[in-house]
């Protein structure tokens, strides 16, 4: 199908012995180079992305009755969000293939990441974002020298403009799932989690979902780890959290559909979750169902309050999306889809300061 996502397949995955080398390597996602689309001896376009902490959140765990609540703290990535992982991989491969310009439609953070990695590669970047994008995120995109175009409408409208621009000037479009390498970069989130938990996986992972690269990437990582015999035990249940102001994946999951219906009039302060018609809908819904997970929506008021709690109770500068993960985990526990004794990881996908004026 034209425009449908495609994923990278490797002829063979690295054998468990490669774990030995991992321990000797210094930080960052490229420690997992055997799992990534990187030729031997090839240097990635890197700003030190990945290698983020997995923090115990005991105080919030006690407050909400989780025996083991952990936060994968992605806000400390270069450019302040986990978009760094995907864009580092995508820019690395595109530059290698001769890219002379980049373009991305974004709800915000992918634009910051592309701007920085394009600058790192010495290549120009154009970013299309909605007018509603938080001001600090816009400032960051411009700071890295990208050409930012703000449009009426949502990320889907920006995507159309990006495709027109790419066709006109020959820029490489690094939109979510229109090229396969952002997923490979996001995969390292799953690889790191497995390593940080001693090559077992948590019972549940709660992930604030927009375009879905994180969810699809982690699930791909876990499948590959299992196939390569690197991990013990069961795969985690994967949970999507969205805002009640834009919840196409939740709606599709609950209605048993295998694809999303575009969400009309999307609106949420968690701009990363404002993706009304995700291209990776089938892949996401498959991951949620195969893993025996689910999808829940929380209100903007609830996700903002939860982000504030992560900040004040745990000292973690959560983005609104990270707040959504916490609020979602609490809701899933209330519905008894997650139990008190289970190990739970919530992903704080970005830094809170990017959303403050
Ligand atoms: C992009 C983004 C998300 C959503 O990630 P997807 O991979 O598109 O599902 C969540 N949180 C933040 C902070 C983001 O920037």
mmCIF file of C-alpha atoms and ligand atoms in Angstrom:
data_model
loop_
_atom_site.group_PDB
_atom_site.id
_atom_site.type_symbol
_atom_site.label_atom_id
_atom_site.label_comp_id
_atom_site.label_asym_id
_atom_site.label_seq_id
_atom_site.Cartn_x
_atom_site.Cartn_y
_atom_site.Cartn_z
ATOM 1 C CA UNK A 1 0.000 0.000 0.000
ATOM 2 C CA UNK A 2 1.407 3.385 -0.957
ATOM 3 C CA UNK A 3 2.542 5.368 2.065
ATOM 4 C CA UNK A 4 2.148 2.381 4.418
ATOM 5 C CA UNK A 5 4.942 1.971 6.972
ATOM 6 C CA UNK A 6 7.730 -0.497 6.452
ATOM 7 C CA UNK A 7 10.146 -1.808 9.046
ATOM 8 C CA UNK A 8 13.785 -2.858 8.966
ATOM 9 C CA UNK A 9 14.548 -6.570 9.102
ATOM 10 C CA UNK A 10 18.022 -7.860 9.891
ATOM 11 C CA UNK A 11 19.479 -11.064 8.421
ATOM 12 C CA UNK A 12 20.498 -12.113 11.954
ATOM 13 C CA UNK A 13 20.304 -10.612 15.430
ATOM 14 C CA UNK A 14 23.380 -10.442 17.659
ATOM 15 C CA UNK A 15 24.003 -13.530 19.825
ATOM 16 C CA UNK A 16 23.876 -13.226 23.665
ATOM 17 C CA UNK A 17 27.724 -13.174 23.817
ATOM 18 C CA UNK A 18 27.587 -9.591 22.512
ATOM 19 C CA UNK A 19 26.267 -8.582 25.974
ATOM 20 C CA UNK A 20 29.887 -8.889 27.174
ATOM 21 C CA UNK A 21 31.002 -6.086 24.852
ATOM 22 C CA UNK A 22 28.057 -3.935 25.866
ATOM 23 C CA UNK A 23 29.381 -3.664 29.418
ATOM 24 C CA UNK A 24 32.701 -2.310 28.158
ATOM 25 C CA UNK A 25 31.091 0.391 26.045
ATOM 26 C CA UNK A 26 30.342 3.911 27.159
ATOM 27 C CA UNK A 27 26.897 5.489 27.306
ATOM 28 C CA UNK A 28 24.367 6.296 24.668
ATOM 29 C CA UNK A 29 22.114 4.348 22.360
ATOM 30 C CA UNK A 30 24.873 3.500 19.880
ATOM 31 C CA UNK A 31 26.274 1.020 22.433
ATOM 32 C CA UNK A 32 23.656 -1.204 20.808
ATOM 33 C CA UNK A 33 25.229 -0.758 17.371
ATOM 34 C CA UNK A 34 24.773 -4.446 16.443
ATOM 35 C CA UNK A 35 21.026 -3.885 16.805
ATOM 36 C CA UNK A 36 21.025 -0.747 14.683
ATOM 37 C CA UNK A 37 21.329 0.102 11.007
ATOM 38 C CA UNK A 38 24.959 1.144 11.252
ATOM 39 C CA UNK A 39 27.703 -0.223 9.031
ATOM 40 C CA UNK A 40 30.810 -1.457 10.835
ATOM 41 C CA UNK A 41 33.252 1.407 11.285
ATOM 42 C CA UNK A 42 30.560 3.945 10.388
ATOM 43 C CA UNK A 43 30.215 6.939 12.759
ATOM 44 C CA UNK A 44 26.643 7.980 13.607
ATOM 45 C CA UNK A 45 25.392 11.566 13.674
ATOM 46 C CA UNK A 46 25.211 11.780 17.451
ATOM 47 C CA UNK A 47 24.751 14.231 20.318
ATOM 48 C CA UNK A 48 25.003 11.595 23.048
ATOM 49 C CA UNK A 49 21.368 10.418 22.891
ATOM 50 C CA UNK A 50 20.103 7.506 24.955
ATOM 51 C CA UNK A 51 21.588 5.951 28.062
ATOM 52 C CA UNK A 52 18.875 7.635 30.131
ATOM 53 C CA UNK A 53 18.142 6.664 33.747
ATOM 54 C CA UNK A 54 15.458 4.250 34.905
ATOM 55 C CA UNK A 55 14.386 5.865 38.168
ATOM 56 C CA UNK A 56 12.480 4.239 41.019
ATOM 57 C CA UNK A 57 9.518 6.410 41.988
ATOM 58 C CA UNK A 58 8.939 5.019 45.481
ATOM 59 C CA UNK A 59 7.092 7.986 46.886
ATOM 60 C CA UNK A 60 4.575 8.114 44.043
ATOM 61 C CA UNK A 61 4.491 4.317 44.039
ATOM 62 C CA UNK A 62 3.435 4.356 47.703
ATOM 63 C CA UNK A 63 0.901 7.117 47.081
ATOM 64 C CA UNK A 64 -0.845 5.125 44.350
ATOM 65 C CA UNK A 65 -0.229 1.612 45.663
ATOM 66 C CA UNK A 66 2.393 0.314 43.234
ATOM 67 C CA UNK A 67 5.021 -2.018 44.724
ATOM 68 C CA UNK A 68 7.560 -1.132 42.031
ATOM 69 C CA UNK A 69 6.953 1.961 39.942
ATOM 70 C CA UNK A 70 9.790 3.125 37.698
ATOM 71 C CA UNK A 71 10.165 6.086 35.381
ATOM 72 C CA UNK A 72 12.263 5.846 32.230
ATOM 73 C CA UNK A 73 13.453 9.469 32.191
ATOM 74 C CA UNK A 74 13.752 10.470 28.542
ATOM 75 C CA UNK A 75 13.633 14.218 29.225
ATOM 76 C CA UNK A 76 17.405 14.212 29.747
ATOM 77 C CA UNK A 77 18.095 13.325 26.113
ATOM 78 C CA UNK A 78 19.749 15.946 23.875
ATOM 79 C CA UNK A 79 16.987 18.364 22.727
ATOM 80 C CA UNK A 80 14.875 17.390 25.765
ATOM 81 C CA UNK A 81 12.870 14.455 24.465
ATOM 82 C CA UNK A 82 13.136 10.868 23.296
ATOM 83 C CA UNK A 83 12.668 12.141 19.724
ATOM 84 C CA UNK A 84 16.486 12.416 19.799
ATOM 85 C CA UNK A 85 16.792 8.623 19.500
ATOM 86 C CA UNK A 86 14.721 8.371 16.338
ATOM 87 C CA UNK A 87 16.078 11.442 14.610
ATOM 88 C CA UNK A 88 19.706 10.486 15.350
ATOM 89 C CA UNK A 89 19.117 7.190 13.532
ATOM 90 C CA UNK A 90 17.096 8.710 10.665
ATOM 91 C CA UNK A 91 19.573 11.551 10.052
ATOM 92 C CA UNK A 92 22.515 9.153 10.239
ATOM 93 C CA UNK A 93 21.095 6.930 7.496
ATOM 94 C CA UNK A 94 19.805 9.772 5.303
ATOM 95 C CA UNK A 95 23.100 11.680 5.380
ATOM 96 C CA UNK A 96 24.880 8.469 4.476
ATOM 97 C CA UNK A 97 22.552 8.169 1.475
ATOM 98 C CA UNK A 98 23.427 11.722 0.378
ATOM 99 C CA UNK A 99 20.614 13.850 1.872
ATOM 100 C CA UNK A 100 21.083 17.552 1.183
ATOM 101 C CA UNK A 101 18.038 18.806 3.068
ATOM 102 C CA UNK A 102 15.490 17.568 5.590
ATOM 103 C CA UNK A 103 11.860 18.271 6.348
ATOM 104 C CA UNK A 104 9.562 17.087 9.143
ATOM 105 C CA UNK A 105 5.994 17.776 10.213
ATOM 106 C CA UNK A 106 5.825 17.839 13.982
ATOM 107 C CA UNK A 107 3.711 18.525 17.031
ATOM 108 C CA UNK A 108 6.927 20.044 18.389
ATOM 109 C CA UNK A 109 9.681 17.852 19.761
ATOM 110 C CA UNK A 110 10.529 16.009 16.547
ATOM 111 C CA UNK A 111 11.174 19.451 15.078
ATOM 112 C CA UNK A 112 13.630 20.338 17.842
ATOM 113 C CA UNK A 113 15.408 17.015 17.401
ATOM 114 C CA UNK A 114 15.577 17.262 13.603
ATOM 115 C CA UNK A 115 16.852 20.858 13.854
ATOM 116 C CA UNK A 116 19.693 19.793 16.146
ATOM 117 C CA UNK A 117 20.693 16.605 14.299
ATOM 118 C CA UNK A 118 20.528 18.325 10.900
ATOM 119 C CA UNK A 119 22.819 21.045 12.283
ATOM 120 C CA UNK A 120 25.105 18.321 13.621
ATOM 121 C CA UNK A 121 25.250 16.825 10.119
ATOM 122 C CA UNK A 122 25.718 20.230 8.456
ATOM 123 C CA UNK A 123 22.491 19.910 6.457
ATOM 124 C CA UNK A 124 19.553 22.370 6.276
ATOM 125 C CA UNK A 125 16.176 21.534 7.827
ATOM 126 C CA UNK A 126 12.626 22.797 7.335
ATOM 127 C CA UNK A 127 10.055 22.152 10.085
ATOM 128 C CA UNK A 128 6.253 22.398 9.771
ATOM 129 C CA UNK A 129 4.417 22.710 13.090
ATOM 130 C CA UNK A 130 0.934 23.771 14.200
ATOM 131 C CA UNK A 131 0.471 27.362 15.429
ATOM 132 C CA UNK A 132 -0.476 25.892 18.808
ATOM 133 C CA UNK A 133 3.042 24.456 19.368
ATOM 134 C CA UNK A 134 4.440 25.593 22.767
ATOM 135 C CA UNK A 135 6.509 28.794 22.406
ATOM 136 C CA UNK A 136 9.676 27.405 24.005
ATOM 137 C CA UNK A 137 9.662 24.459 21.583
ATOM 138 C CA UNK A 138 9.419 26.914 18.658
ATOM 139 C CA UNK A 139 12.321 28.899 20.117
ATOM 140 C CA UNK A 140 14.412 25.730 20.347
ATOM 141 C CA UNK A 141 13.673 24.755 16.729
ATOM 142 C CA UNK A 142 14.836 28.193 15.555
ATOM 143 C CA UNK A 143 17.838 28.178 17.886
ATOM 144 C CA UNK A 144 19.260 25.168 16.068
ATOM 145 C CA UNK A 145 18.942 27.059 12.794
ATOM 146 C CA UNK A 146 15.991 25.253 11.223
ATOM 147 C CA UNK A 147 13.479 27.061 9.064
ATOM 148 C CA UNK A 148 10.234 26.843 11.095
ATOM 149 C CA UNK A 149 6.879 27.265 9.334
ATOM 150 C CA UNK A 150 3.836 27.507 11.617
ATOM 151 C CA UNK A 151 0.501 26.446 10.112
ATOM 152 C CA UNK A 152 -3.179 26.498 11.049
ATOM 153 C CA UNK A 153 -4.422 23.018 11.837
ATOM 154 C CA UNK A 154 -2.771 19.906 13.277
ATOM 155 C CA UNK A 155 0.190 17.644 12.511
ATOM 156 C CA UNK A 156 -1.726 15.962 9.686
ATOM 157 C CA UNK A 157 -1.990 19.307 7.893
ATOM 158 C CA UNK A 158 1.725 19.876 8.500
ATOM 159 C CA UNK A 159 2.423 16.455 6.999
ATOM 160 C CA UNK A 160 0.760 17.455 3.738
ATOM 161 C CA UNK A 161 2.822 20.656 3.545
ATOM 162 C CA UNK A 162 5.991 18.678 4.292
ATOM 163 C CA UNK A 163 5.328 16.230 1.458
ATOM 164 C CA UNK A 164 4.749 19.073 -1.001
ATOM 165 C CA UNK A 165 7.984 20.746 0.121
ATOM 166 C CA UNK A 166 9.956 17.470 -0.057
ATOM 167 C CA UNK A 167 8.736 16.861 -3.622
ATOM 168 C CA UNK A 168 9.580 20.425 -4.639
ATOM 169 C CA UNK A 169 13.117 20.702 -3.307
ATOM 170 C CA UNK A 170 14.174 17.074 -2.888
ATOM 171 C CA UNK A 171 14.434 17.263 0.907
ATOM 172 C CA UNK A 172 14.267 13.991 2.841
ATOM 173 C CA UNK A 173 10.956 13.678 4.697
ATOM 174 C CA UNK A 174 11.660 12.134 8.106
ATOM 175 C CA UNK A 175 7.989 11.979 9.200
ATOM 176 C CA UNK A 176 7.018 9.259 11.623
ATOM 177 C CA UNK A 177 6.956 5.921 9.763
ATOM 178 C CA UNK A 178 7.519 7.408 6.294
ATOM 179 C CA UNK A 179 11.062 6.169 6.645
ATOM 180 C CA UNK A 180 12.027 3.101 8.730
ATOM 181 C CA UNK A 181 14.935 4.376 10.845
ATOM 182 C CA UNK A 182 13.169 6.502 13.455
ATOM 183 C CA UNK A 183 11.645 3.235 14.673
ATOM 184 C CA UNK A 184 15.118 1.659 14.841
ATOM 185 C CA UNK A 185 16.319 4.551 16.996
ATOM 186 C CA UNK A 186 13.297 4.285 19.295
ATOM 187 C CA UNK A 187 13.950 0.570 19.579
ATOM 188 C CA UNK A 188 16.912 1.412 21.804
ATOM 189 C CA UNK A 189 14.446 2.559 24.457
ATOM 190 C CA UNK A 190 13.325 -1.060 24.738
ATOM 191 C CA UNK A 191 16.871 -2.441 24.552
ATOM 192 C CA UNK A 192 17.977 -0.141 27.389
ATOM 193 C CA UNK A 193 14.998 -1.042 29.537
ATOM 194 C CA UNK A 194 15.815 -4.736 29.163
ATOM 195 C CA UNK A 195 19.446 -4.154 30.093
ATOM 196 C CA UNK A 196 18.581 -1.889 33.047
ATOM 197 C CA UNK A 197 16.229 -4.537 34.428
ATOM 198 C CA UNK A 198 18.811 -7.326 34.162
ATOM 199 C CA UNK A 199 17.533 -8.762 30.862
ATOM 200 C CA UNK A 200 14.051 -9.384 32.142
ATOM 201 C CA UNK A 201 11.170 -7.064 31.362
ATOM 202 C CA UNK A 202 8.561 -5.358 33.563
ATOM 203 C CA UNK A 203 4.998 -6.656 33.774
ATOM 204 C CA UNK A 204 3.611 -3.464 32.266
ATOM 205 C CA UNK A 205 4.888 -0.481 30.282
ATOM 206 C CA UNK A 206 2.706 2.620 30.149
ATOM 207 C CA UNK A 207 3.470 4.847 27.200
ATOM 208 C CA UNK A 208 2.007 8.223 26.179
ATOM 209 C CA UNK A 209 1.149 7.653 22.536
ATOM 210 C CA UNK A 210 1.016 10.044 19.607
ATOM 211 C CA UNK A 211 2.376 8.743 16.306
ATOM 212 C CA UNK A 212 3.400 5.554 18.063
ATOM 213 C CA UNK A 213 7.094 5.203 17.201
ATOM 214 C CA UNK A 214 7.981 4.543 20.831
ATOM 215 C CA UNK A 215 5.358 1.855 21.235
ATOM 216 C CA UNK A 216 6.114 0.183 17.911
ATOM 217 C CA UNK A 217 9.867 0.545 18.482
ATOM 218 C CA UNK A 218 9.818 -0.971 21.970
ATOM 219 C CA UNK A 219 7.636 -3.854 20.846
ATOM 220 C CA UNK A 220 9.999 -4.502 17.921
ATOM 221 C CA UNK A 221 12.936 -4.453 20.353
ATOM 222 C CA UNK A 222 11.278 -7.001 22.637
ATOM 223 C CA UNK A 223 10.432 -9.343 19.741
ATOM 224 C CA UNK A 224 14.004 -9.152 18.484
ATOM 225 C CA UNK A 225 15.471 -9.638 21.984
ATOM 226 C CA UNK A 226 13.269 -12.701 22.452
ATOM 227 C CA UNK A 227 14.197 -14.132 19.049
ATOM 228 C CA UNK A 228 17.894 -13.578 19.804
ATOM 229 C CA UNK A 229 17.463 -15.261 23.212
ATOM 230 C CA UNK A 230 18.752 -12.242 25.143
ATOM 231 C CA UNK A 231 15.876 -12.016 27.653
ATOM 232 C CA UNK A 232 14.244 -14.307 30.191
ATOM 233 C CA UNK A 233 10.556 -14.468 31.006
ATOM 234 C CA UNK A 234 7.444 -12.999 29.496
ATOM 235 C CA UNK A 235 7.151 -9.890 27.364
ATOM 236 C CA UNK A 236 5.472 -6.924 29.065
ATOM 237 C CA UNK A 237 1.907 -5.799 28.534
ATOM 238 C CA UNK A 238 2.012 -2.550 26.557
ATOM 239 C CA UNK A 239 -0.386 0.258 27.459
ATOM 240 C CA UNK A 240 -1.168 3.364 25.467
ATOM 241 C CA UNK A 241 -2.242 6.571 27.180
ATOM 242 C CA UNK A 242 -3.771 9.445 25.240
ATOM 243 C CA UNK A 243 -5.586 12.671 26.111
ATOM 244 C CA UNK A 244 -9.387 12.683 26.053
ATOM 245 C CA UNK A 245 -8.925 15.610 23.621
ATOM 246 C CA UNK A 246 -7.276 13.338 21.023
ATOM 247 C CA UNK A 247 -7.660 9.608 21.581
ATOM 248 C CA UNK A 248 -7.935 7.804 18.223
ATOM 249 C CA UNK A 249 -5.926 4.784 19.398
ATOM 250 C CA UNK A 250 -8.031 4.386 22.549
ATOM 251 C CA UNK A 251 -11.208 4.609 20.513
ATOM 252 C CA UNK A 252 -9.988 2.019 17.980
ATOM 253 C CA UNK A 253 -8.719 -0.313 20.702
ATOM 254 C CA UNK A 254 -11.990 -0.159 22.648
ATOM 255 C CA UNK A 255 -14.131 -0.706 19.568
ATOM 256 C CA UNK A 256 -12.098 -3.709 18.410
ATOM 257 C CA UNK A 257 -11.043 -1.969 15.194
ATOM 258 C CA UNK A 258 -7.690 -2.743 13.552
ATOM 259 C CA UNK A 259 -7.149 0.842 12.396
ATOM 260 C CA UNK A 260 -7.962 4.328 13.660
ATOM 261 C CA UNK A 261 -10.707 6.694 12.605
ATOM 262 C CA UNK A 262 -9.278 10.222 12.326
ATOM 263 C CA UNK A 263 -10.075 12.181 15.496
ATOM 264 C CA UNK A 264 -12.042 15.349 14.702
ATOM 265 C CA UNK A 265 -10.870 18.648 16.261
ATOM 266 C CA UNK A 266 -7.892 17.277 18.223
ATOM 267 C CA UNK A 267 -6.923 19.419 21.177
ATOM 268 C CA UNK A 268 -4.560 18.779 24.083
ATOM 269 C CA UNK A 269 -1.796 20.590 25.961
ATOM 270 C CA UNK A 270 0.255 17.397 25.591
ATOM 271 C CA UNK A 271 1.242 18.389 22.056
ATOM 272 C CA UNK A 272 3.141 15.138 21.414
ATOM 273 C CA UNK A 273 -0.157 13.289 21.810
ATOM 274 C CA UNK A 274 -1.988 15.500 19.327
ATOM 275 C CA UNK A 275 -1.855 13.083 16.380
ATOM 276 C CA UNK A 276 -5.423 12.585 15.133
ATOM 277 C CA UNK A 277 -4.671 10.092 12.329
ATOM 278 C CA UNK A 278 -1.493 8.118 13.063
ATOM 279 C CA UNK A 279 0.087 6.282 10.121
ATOM 280 C CA UNK A 280 1.252 3.468 12.428
ATOM 281 C CA UNK A 281 -2.248 2.731 13.740
ATOM 282 C CA UNK A 282 -2.314 -0.929 12.682
ATOM 283 C CA UNK A 283 1.151 -1.613 14.088
ATOM 284 C CA UNK A 284 0.213 0.038 17.389
ATOM 285 C CA UNK A 285 -3.086 -1.781 17.772
ATOM 286 C CA UNK A 286 -1.365 -5.053 16.978
ATOM 287 C CA UNK A 287 1.309 -4.424 19.639
ATOM 288 C CA UNK A 288 -1.313 -3.542 22.263
ATOM 289 C CA UNK A 289 -3.337 -6.690 21.534
ATOM 290 C CA UNK A 290 -0.433 -9.110 21.051
ATOM 291 C CA UNK A 291 0.992 -7.989 24.377
ATOM 292 C CA UNK A 292 -2.389 -8.285 26.171
ATOM 293 C CA UNK A 293 -2.256 -4.574 26.979
ATOM 294 C CA UNK A 294 -4.876 -1.868 26.556
ATOM 295 C CA UNK A 295 -5.399 1.837 25.888
ATOM 296 C CA UNK A 296 -6.795 4.545 28.166
ATOM 297 C CA UNK A 297 -7.499 8.247 27.870
ATOM 298 C CA UNK A 298 -6.977 10.821 30.640
ATOM 299 C CA UNK A 299 -8.107 14.436 30.734
ATOM 300 C CA UNK A 300 -5.719 17.335 30.229
ATOM 301 C CA UNK A 301 -6.418 18.378 33.832
ATOM 302 C CA UNK A 302 -5.406 14.921 35.080
ATOM 303 C CA UNK A 303 -2.239 14.711 32.969
ATOM 304 C CA UNK A 304 -1.135 18.217 33.965
ATOM 305 C CA UNK A 305 -1.689 17.414 37.648
ATOM 306 C CA UNK A 306 0.284 14.179 37.271
ATOM 307 C CA UNK A 307 3.196 15.982 35.561
ATOM 308 C CA UNK A 308 3.217 18.437 38.475
ATOM 309 C CA UNK A 309 3.312 15.492 40.901
ATOM 310 C CA UNK A 310 6.301 13.954 39.117
ATOM 311 C CA UNK A 311 8.046 17.310 39.464
ATOM 312 C CA UNK A 312 7.209 18.071 43.074
ATOM 313 C CA UNK A 313 7.129 14.576 44.578
ATOM 314 C CA UNK A 314 9.974 12.913 42.654
ATOM 315 C CA UNK A 315 12.014 15.801 41.236
ATOM 316 C CA UNK A 316 11.454 14.572 37.687
ATOM 317 C CA UNK A 317 10.766 17.404 35.234
ATOM 318 C CA UNK A 318 7.984 15.605 33.386
ATOM 319 C CA UNK A 319 6.435 16.863 30.176
ATOM 320 C CA UNK A 320 2.607 16.824 30.063
ATOM 321 C CA UNK A 321 2.982 13.564 28.100
ATOM 322 C CA UNK A 322 4.962 12.040 30.985
ATOM 323 C CA UNK A 323 2.171 13.183 33.272
ATOM 324 C CA UNK A 324 -0.249 11.327 31.008
ATOM 325 C CA UNK A 325 1.775 8.136 31.536
ATOM 326 C CA UNK A 326 1.483 8.460 35.315
ATOM 327 C CA UNK A 327 -2.210 9.382 35.227
ATOM 328 C CA UNK A 328 -2.796 6.470 32.839
ATOM 329 C CA UNK A 329 -0.995 3.994 35.101
ATOM 330 C CA UNK A 330 -3.141 5.111 38.041
ATOM 331 C CA UNK A 331 -6.297 4.698 35.942
ATOM 332 C CA UNK A 332 -5.209 1.245 34.717
ATOM 333 C CA UNK A 333 -4.648 0.172 38.318
ATOM 334 C CA UNK A 334 -8.057 1.502 39.313
ATOM 335 C CA UNK A 335 -9.528 -0.655 36.524
ATOM 336 C CA UNK A 336 -7.504 -3.616 37.842
ATOM 337 C CA UNK A 337 -5.704 -4.030 34.517
ATOM 338 C CA UNK A 338 -2.458 -3.432 36.429
ATOM 339 C CA UNK A 339 -2.036 -4.987 39.879
ATOM 340 C CA UNK A 340 -0.250 -3.539 42.917
ATOM 341 C CA UNK A 341 2.495 -6.178 43.054
ATOM 342 C CA UNK A 342 3.483 -5.867 39.403
ATOM 343 C CA UNK A 343 6.574 -4.096 38.111
ATOM 344 C CA UNK A 344 5.489 -1.064 36.145
ATOM 345 C CA UNK A 345 7.504 1.295 33.958
ATOM 346 C CA UNK A 346 6.076 4.640 32.863
ATOM 347 C CA UNK A 347 7.902 6.602 30.196
ATOM 348 C CA UNK A 348 8.507 10.309 30.711
ATOM 349 C CA UNK A 349 9.044 11.091 27.051
ATOM 350 C CA UNK A 350 10.161 14.707 27.385
ATOM 351 C CA UNK A 351 11.297 17.563 29.611
ATOM 352 C CA UNK A 352 8.742 19.808 31.288
ATOM 353 C CA UNK A 353 10.719 23.017 30.673
ATOM 354 C CA UNK A 354 9.997 22.797 26.937
ATOM 355 C CA UNK A 355 6.328 23.483 27.720
ATOM 356 C CA UNK A 356 6.885 26.474 29.995
ATOM 357 C CA UNK A 357 7.020 30.005 28.659
HETATM 358 C C1 LIG B 1 6.368 12.672 20.197
HETATM 359 C C2 LIG B 1 6.090 12.634 21.639
HETATM 360 C C3 LIG B 1 5.244 11.668 22.197
HETATM 361 C C4 LIG B 1 4.530 10.649 21.364
HETATM 362 O O1 LIG B 1 5.464 9.780 20.805
HETATM 363 P P1 LIG B 1 5.097 8.860 19.560
HETATM 364 O O2 LIG B 1 6.292 8.046 19.354
HETATM 365 O O3 LIG B 1 4.782 9.774 18.436
HETATM 366 O O4 LIG B 1 3.914 8.061 19.974
HETATM 367 C C5 LIG B 1 5.088 11.658 23.566
HETATM 368 N N1 LIG B 1 5.694 12.552 24.342
HETATM 369 C C6 LIG B 1 6.505 13.506 23.863
HETATM 370 C C7 LIG B 1 7.142 14.468 24.807
HETATM 371 C C8 LIG B 1 6.744 13.573 22.487
HETATM 372 O O5 LIG B 1 7.547 14.509 22.015
#
